[in-house]
Structure formats: C-alpha cells, structure tokens
Short mmCIF file of N, CA, C and O in Angstrom, two decimals:
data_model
loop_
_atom_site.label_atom_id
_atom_site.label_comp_id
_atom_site.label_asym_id
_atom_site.label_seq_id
_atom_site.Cartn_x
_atom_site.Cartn_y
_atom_site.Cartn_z
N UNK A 1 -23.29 1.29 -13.91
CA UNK A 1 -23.94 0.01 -13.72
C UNK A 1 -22.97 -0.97 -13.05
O UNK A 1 -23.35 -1.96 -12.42
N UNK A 2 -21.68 -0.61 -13.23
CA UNK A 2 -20.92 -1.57 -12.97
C UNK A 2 -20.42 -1.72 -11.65
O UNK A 2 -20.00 -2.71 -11.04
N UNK A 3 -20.65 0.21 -11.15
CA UNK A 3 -20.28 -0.01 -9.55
C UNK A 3 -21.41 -0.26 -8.55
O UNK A 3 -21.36 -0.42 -7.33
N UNK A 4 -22.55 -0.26 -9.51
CA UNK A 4 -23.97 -0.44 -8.39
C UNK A 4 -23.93 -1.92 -8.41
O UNK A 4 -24.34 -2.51 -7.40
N UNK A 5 -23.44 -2.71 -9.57
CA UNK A 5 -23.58 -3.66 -9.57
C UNK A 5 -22.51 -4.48 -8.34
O UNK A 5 -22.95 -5.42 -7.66
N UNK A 6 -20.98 -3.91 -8.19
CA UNK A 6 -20.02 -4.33 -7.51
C UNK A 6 -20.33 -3.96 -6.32
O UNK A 6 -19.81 -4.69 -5.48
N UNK A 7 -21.10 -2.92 -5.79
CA UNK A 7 -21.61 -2.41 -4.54
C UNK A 7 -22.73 -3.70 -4.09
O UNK A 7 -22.43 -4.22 -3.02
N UNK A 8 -23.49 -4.04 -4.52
CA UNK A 8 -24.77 -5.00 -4.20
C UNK A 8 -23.93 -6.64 -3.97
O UNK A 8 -24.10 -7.49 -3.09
N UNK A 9 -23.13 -6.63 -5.02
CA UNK A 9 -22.46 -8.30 -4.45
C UNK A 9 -21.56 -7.81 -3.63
O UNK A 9 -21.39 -8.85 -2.98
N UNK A 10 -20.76 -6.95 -3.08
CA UNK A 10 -19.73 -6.89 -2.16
C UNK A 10 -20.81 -6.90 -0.62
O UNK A 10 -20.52 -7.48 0.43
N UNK A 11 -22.03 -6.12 -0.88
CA UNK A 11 -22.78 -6.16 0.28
C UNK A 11 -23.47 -7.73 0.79
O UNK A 11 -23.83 -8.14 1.89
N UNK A 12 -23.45 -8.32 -0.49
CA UNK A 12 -24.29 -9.53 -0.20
C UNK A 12 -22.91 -10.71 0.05
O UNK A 12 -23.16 -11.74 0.67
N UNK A 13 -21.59 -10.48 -0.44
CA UNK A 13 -20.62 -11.52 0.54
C UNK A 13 -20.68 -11.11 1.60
O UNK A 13 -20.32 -11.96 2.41
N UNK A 14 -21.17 -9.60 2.31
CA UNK A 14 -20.89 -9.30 3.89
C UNK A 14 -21.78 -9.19 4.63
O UNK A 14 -21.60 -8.94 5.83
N UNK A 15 -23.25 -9.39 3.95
CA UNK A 15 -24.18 -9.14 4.98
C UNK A 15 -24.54 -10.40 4.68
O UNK A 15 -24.28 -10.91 3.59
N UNK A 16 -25.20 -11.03 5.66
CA UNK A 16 -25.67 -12.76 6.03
C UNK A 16 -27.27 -12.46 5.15
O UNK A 16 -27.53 -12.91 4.03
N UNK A 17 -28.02 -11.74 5.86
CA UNK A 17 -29.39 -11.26 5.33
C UNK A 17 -29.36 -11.03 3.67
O UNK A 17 -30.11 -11.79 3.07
N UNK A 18 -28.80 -10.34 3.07
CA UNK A 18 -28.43 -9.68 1.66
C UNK A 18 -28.17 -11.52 0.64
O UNK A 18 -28.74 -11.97 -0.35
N UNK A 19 -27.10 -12.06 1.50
CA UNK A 19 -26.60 -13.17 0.62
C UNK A 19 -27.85 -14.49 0.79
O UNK A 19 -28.10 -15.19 -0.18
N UNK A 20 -28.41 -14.65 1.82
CA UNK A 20 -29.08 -15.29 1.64
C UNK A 20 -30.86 -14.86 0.92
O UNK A 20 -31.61 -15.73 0.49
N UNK A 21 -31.08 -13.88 0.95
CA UNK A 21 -31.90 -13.44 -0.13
C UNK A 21 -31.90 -13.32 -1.50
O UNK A 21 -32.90 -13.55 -2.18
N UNK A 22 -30.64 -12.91 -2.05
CA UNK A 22 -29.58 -13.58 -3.24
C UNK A 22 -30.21 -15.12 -3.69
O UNK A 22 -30.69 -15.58 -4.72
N UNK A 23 -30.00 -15.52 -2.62
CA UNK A 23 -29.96 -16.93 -3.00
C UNK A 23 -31.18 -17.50 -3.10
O UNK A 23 -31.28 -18.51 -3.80
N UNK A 24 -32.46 -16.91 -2.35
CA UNK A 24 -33.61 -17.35 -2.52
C UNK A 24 -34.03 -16.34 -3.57
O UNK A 24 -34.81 -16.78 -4.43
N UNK A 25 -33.87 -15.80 -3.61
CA UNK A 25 -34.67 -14.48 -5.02
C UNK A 25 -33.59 -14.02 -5.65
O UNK A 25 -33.02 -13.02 -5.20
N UNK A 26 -33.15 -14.65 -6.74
CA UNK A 26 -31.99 -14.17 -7.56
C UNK A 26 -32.85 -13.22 -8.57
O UNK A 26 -32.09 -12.32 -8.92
N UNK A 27 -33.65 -13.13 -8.95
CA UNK A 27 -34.23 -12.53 -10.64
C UNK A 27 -34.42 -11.41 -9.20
O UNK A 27 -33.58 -10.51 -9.23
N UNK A 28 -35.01 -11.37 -8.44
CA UNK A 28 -35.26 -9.59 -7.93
C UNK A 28 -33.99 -9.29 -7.29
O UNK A 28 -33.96 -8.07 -7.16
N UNK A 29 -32.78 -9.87 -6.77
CA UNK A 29 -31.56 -8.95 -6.99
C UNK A 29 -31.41 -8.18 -8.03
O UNK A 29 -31.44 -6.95 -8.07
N UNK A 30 -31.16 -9.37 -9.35
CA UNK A 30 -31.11 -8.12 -10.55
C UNK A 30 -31.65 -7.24 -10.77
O UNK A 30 -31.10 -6.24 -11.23
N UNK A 31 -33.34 -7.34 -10.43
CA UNK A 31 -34.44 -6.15 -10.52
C UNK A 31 -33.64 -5.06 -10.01
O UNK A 31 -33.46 -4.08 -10.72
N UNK A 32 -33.03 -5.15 -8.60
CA UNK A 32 -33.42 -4.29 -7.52
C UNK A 32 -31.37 -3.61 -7.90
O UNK A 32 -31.02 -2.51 -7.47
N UNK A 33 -30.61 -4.30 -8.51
CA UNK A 33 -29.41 -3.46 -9.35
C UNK A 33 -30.01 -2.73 -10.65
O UNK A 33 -29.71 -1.58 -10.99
N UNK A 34 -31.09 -3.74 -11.46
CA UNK A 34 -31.21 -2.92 -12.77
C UNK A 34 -32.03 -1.59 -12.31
O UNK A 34 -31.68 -0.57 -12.90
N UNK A 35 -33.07 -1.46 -11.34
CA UNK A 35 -33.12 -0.40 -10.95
C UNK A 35 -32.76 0.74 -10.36
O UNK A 35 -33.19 1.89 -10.51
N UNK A 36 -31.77 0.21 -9.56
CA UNK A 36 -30.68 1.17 -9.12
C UNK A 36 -29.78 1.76 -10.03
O UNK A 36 -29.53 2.96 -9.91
N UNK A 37 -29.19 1.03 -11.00
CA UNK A 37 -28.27 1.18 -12.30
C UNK A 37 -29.41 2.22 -12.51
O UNK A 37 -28.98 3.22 -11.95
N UNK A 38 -30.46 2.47 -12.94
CA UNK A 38 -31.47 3.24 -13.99
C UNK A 38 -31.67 4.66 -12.91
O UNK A 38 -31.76 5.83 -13.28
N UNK A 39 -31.71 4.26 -11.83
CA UNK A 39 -31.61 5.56 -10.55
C UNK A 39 -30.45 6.49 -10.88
O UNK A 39 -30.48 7.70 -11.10
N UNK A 40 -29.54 5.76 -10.87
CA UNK A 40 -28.04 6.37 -10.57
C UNK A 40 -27.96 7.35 -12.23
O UNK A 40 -27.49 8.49 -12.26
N UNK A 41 -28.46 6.68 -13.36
CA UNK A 41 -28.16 7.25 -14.53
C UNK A 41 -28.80 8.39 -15.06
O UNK A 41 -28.31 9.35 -15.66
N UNK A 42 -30.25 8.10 -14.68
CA UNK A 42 -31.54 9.14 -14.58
C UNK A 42 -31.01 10.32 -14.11
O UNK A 42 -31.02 11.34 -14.80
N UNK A 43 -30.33 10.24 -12.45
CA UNK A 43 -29.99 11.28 -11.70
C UNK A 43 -28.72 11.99 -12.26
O UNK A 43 -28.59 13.17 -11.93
N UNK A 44 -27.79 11.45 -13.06
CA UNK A 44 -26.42 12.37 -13.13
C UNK A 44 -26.38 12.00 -14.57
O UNK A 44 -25.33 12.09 -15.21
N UNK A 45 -27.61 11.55 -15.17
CA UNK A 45 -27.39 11.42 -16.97
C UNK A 45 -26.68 11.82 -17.53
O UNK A 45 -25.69 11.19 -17.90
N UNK A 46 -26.98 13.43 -17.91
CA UNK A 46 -26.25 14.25 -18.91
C UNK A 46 -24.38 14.58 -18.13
O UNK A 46 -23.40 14.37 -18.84
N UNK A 47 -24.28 14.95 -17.01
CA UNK A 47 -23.02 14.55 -16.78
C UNK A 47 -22.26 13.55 -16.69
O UNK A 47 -21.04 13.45 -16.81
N UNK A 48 -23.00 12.86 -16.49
CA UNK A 48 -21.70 10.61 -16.87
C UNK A 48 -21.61 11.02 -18.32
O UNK A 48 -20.45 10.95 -18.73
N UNK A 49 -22.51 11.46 -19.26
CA UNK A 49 -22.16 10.85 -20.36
C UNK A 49 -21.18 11.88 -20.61
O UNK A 49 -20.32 11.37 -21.33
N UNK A 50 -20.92 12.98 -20.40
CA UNK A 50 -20.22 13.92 -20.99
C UNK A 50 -18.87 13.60 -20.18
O UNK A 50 -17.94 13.85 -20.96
N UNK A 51 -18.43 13.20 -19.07
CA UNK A 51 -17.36 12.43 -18.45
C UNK A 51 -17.00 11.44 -18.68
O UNK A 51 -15.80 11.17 -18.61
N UNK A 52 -17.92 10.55 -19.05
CA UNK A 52 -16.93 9.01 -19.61
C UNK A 52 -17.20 8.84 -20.93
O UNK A 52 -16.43 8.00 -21.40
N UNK A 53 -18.01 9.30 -21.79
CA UNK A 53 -18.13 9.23 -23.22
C UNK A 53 -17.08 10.00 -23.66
O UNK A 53 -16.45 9.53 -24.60
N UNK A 54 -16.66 11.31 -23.14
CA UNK A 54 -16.08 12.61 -23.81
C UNK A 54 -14.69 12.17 -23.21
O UNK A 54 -13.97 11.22 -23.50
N UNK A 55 -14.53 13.35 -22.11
CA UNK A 55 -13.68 13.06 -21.46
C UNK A 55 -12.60 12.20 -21.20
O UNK A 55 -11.42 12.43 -21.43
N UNK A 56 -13.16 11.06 -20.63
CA UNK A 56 -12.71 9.60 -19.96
C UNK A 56 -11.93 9.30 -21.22
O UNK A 56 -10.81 9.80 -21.19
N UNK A 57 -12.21 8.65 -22.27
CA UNK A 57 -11.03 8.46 -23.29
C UNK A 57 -10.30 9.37 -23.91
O UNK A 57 -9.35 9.03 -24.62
N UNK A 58 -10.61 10.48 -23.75
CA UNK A 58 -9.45 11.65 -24.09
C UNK A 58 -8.27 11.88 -22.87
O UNK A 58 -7.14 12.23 -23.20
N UNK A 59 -8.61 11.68 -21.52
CA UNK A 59 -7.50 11.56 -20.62
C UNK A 59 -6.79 10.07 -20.84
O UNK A 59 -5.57 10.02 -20.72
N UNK A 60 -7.57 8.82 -21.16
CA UNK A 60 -6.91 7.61 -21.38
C UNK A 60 -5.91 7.77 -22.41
O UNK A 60 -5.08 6.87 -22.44
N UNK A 61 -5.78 8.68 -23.25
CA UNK A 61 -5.28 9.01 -24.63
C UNK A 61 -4.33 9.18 -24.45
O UNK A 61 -3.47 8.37 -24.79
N UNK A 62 -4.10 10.16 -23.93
CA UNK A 62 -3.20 11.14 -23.55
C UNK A 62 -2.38 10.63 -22.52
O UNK A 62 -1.17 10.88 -22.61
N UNK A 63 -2.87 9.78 -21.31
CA UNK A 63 -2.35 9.30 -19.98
C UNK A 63 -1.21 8.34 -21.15
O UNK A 63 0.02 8.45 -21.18
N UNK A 64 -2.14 7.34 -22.10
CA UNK A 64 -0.76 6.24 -22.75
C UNK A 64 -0.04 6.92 -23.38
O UNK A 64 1.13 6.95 -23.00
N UNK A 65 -0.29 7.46 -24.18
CA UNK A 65 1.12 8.58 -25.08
C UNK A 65 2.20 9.01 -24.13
O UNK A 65 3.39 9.00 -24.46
N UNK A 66 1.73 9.41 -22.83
CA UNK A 66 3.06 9.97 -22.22
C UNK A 66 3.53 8.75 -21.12
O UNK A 66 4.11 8.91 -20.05
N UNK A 67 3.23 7.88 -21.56
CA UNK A 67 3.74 6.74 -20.53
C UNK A 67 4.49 5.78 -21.45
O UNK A 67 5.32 5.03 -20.92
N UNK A 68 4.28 5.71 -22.89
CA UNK A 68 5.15 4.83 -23.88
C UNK A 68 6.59 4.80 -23.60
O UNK A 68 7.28 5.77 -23.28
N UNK A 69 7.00 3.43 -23.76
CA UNK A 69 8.70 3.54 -23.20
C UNK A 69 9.07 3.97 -24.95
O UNK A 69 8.32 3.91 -25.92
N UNK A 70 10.58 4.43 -24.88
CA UNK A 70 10.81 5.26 -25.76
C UNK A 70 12.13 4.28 -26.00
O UNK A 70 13.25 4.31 -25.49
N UNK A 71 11.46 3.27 -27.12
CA UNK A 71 13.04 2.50 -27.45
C UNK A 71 13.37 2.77 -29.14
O UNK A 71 13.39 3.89 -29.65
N UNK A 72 13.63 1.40 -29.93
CA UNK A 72 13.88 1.85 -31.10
C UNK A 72 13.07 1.43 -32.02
O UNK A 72 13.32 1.66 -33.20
N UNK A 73 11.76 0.61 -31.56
CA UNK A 73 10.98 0.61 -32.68
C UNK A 73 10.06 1.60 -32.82
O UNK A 73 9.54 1.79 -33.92
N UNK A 74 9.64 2.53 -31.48
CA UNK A 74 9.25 3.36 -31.16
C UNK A 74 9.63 4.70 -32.10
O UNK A 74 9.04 5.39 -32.93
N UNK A 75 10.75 4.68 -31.58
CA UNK A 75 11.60 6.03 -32.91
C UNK A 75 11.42 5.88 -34.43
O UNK A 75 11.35 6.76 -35.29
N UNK A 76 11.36 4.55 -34.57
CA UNK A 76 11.09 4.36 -36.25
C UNK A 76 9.65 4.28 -36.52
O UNK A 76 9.25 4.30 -37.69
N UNK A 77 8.90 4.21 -35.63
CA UNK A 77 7.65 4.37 -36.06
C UNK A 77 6.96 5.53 -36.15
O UNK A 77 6.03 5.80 -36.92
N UNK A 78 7.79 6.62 -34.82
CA UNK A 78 7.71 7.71 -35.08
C UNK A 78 7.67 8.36 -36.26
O UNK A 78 6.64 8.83 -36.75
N UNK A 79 9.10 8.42 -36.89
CA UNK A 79 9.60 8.70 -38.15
C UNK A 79 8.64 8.43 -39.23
O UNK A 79 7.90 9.19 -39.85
N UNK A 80 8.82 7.14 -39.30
CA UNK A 80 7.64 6.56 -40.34
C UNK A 80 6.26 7.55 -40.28
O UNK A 80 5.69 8.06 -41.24
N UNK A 81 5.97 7.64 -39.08
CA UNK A 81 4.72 8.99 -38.87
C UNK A 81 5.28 9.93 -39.55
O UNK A 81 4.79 10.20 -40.64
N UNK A 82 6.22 10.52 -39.19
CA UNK A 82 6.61 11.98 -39.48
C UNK A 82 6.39 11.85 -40.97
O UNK A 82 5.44 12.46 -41.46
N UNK A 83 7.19 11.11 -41.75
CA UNK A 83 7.27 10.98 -43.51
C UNK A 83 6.15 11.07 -44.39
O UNK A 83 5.99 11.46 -45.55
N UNK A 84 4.94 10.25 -42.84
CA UNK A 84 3.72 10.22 -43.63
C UNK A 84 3.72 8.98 -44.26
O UNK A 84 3.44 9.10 -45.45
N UNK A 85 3.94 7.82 -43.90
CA UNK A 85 4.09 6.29 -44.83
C UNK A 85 3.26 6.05 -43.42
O UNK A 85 2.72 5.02 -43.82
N UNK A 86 2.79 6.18 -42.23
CA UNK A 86 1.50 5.53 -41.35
C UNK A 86 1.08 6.62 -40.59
O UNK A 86 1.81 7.54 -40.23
N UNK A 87 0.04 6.52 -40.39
CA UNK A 87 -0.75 6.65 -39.29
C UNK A 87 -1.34 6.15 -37.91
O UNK A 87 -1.84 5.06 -37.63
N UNK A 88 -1.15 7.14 -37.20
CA UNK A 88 -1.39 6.17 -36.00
C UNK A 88 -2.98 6.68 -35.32
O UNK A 88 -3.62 7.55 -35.92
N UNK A 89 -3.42 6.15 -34.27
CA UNK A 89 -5.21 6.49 -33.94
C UNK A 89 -4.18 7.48 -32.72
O UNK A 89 -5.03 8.02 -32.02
N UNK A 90 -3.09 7.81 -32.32
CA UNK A 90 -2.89 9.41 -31.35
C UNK A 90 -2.40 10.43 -32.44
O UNK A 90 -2.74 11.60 -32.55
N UNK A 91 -1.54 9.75 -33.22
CA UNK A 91 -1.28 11.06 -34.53
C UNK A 91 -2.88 11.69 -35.08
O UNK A 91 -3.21 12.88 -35.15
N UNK A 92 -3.38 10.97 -35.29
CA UNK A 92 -4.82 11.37 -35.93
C UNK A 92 -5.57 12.27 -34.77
O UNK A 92 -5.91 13.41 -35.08
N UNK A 93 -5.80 11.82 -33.57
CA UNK A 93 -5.99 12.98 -32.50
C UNK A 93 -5.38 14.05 -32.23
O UNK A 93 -5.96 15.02 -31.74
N UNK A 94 -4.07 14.03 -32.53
CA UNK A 94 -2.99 14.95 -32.17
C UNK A 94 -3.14 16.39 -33.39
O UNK A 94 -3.04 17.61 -33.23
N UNK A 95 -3.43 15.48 -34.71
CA UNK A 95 -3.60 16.36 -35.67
C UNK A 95 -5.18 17.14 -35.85
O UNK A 95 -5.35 18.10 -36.60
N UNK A 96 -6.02 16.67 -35.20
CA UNK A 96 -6.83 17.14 -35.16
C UNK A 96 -7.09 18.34 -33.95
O UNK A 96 -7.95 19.22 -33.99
N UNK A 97 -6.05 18.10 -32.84
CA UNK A 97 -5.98 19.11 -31.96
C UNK A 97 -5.13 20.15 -32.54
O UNK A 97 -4.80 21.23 -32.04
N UNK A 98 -4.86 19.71 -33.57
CA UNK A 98 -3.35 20.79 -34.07
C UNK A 98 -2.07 21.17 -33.33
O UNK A 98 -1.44 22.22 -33.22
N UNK A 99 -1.82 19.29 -32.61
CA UNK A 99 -0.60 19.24 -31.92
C UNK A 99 0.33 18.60 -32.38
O UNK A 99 0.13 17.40 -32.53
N UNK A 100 1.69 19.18 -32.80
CA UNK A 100 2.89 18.60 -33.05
C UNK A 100 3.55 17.46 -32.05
O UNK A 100 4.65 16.97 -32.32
#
C-alpha cells in the first residue's frame, strides 16, 4: 500500500494533468490508490504475506544481531544472558532455532 501509494504522489508532483486532478478530486485519488493497493494484494496475496509477515522480520533479526557494535556493556549483557539473570527478544529466537 505504501509503494502504490508513493508511486501515485511521486506521479502527481510530475505529471501537470495527475496533480491537478489531485487537486480537484482528492476523495477519488484515494479511491483510485485504495484500489490499486487492493489490486496489487489480491494479485500476490499469499506471497507478500509469507515475505513480509514471515520472512521480512526474520532477516531484520538477524541483519541487527550481526551489525551490533561489540563494546562493554554489550559483553555484560551478554554474560548476564549466558547465566540466565535476562533475556533478550534475539536470545529467545536464537533458542528457539536451537542456536548458540
């Protein structure tokens, strides 16, 4: 929704025709994104959701864990993990993948 939506105003700052129809018929722009949004979802449904529901935050997961700078509160919080006195929301993924 968000790129049909960024697609329709990027067209209507560049096309003269687009922006000034905008401006006289604002409620059927939205029509004419909320229907497109409902096109786009209809057509690739079951795969968006299984890519950005599933997927998409399991690579976000994973992308921050290996990008954390590695100083010293970092190490003690580690630890503190290891002992088992916290938990963290990637330890809890990690353990559920059955990754050390």
């Amino acid at each position: 929704v968000v790129l049909v939506f960024t697609g329709f105003v990027w067209a209507a700052h560049n096309k003269d025709v687009l922006r000034r129809m905008k401006k006289r018929y604002p409620t059927t722009f939205v029509m004419v994104v909320m229907l497109a949004s409902y096109f786009l979802i209809s057509m690739f449904g079951g795969v968006m959701v299984f890519v950005f529901g599933i997927t998409f935050p399991l690579l976000l997961m994973f992308i921050h864990a290996s990008l954390r700078l590695r100083n010293l509160k970092n190490k003690l919080e580690n630890k503190m993990e290891g002992i088992g006195l916290k938990r963290t929301p990637m330890g809890i993924v990690l353990d559920a993948l059955e990754q050390q």
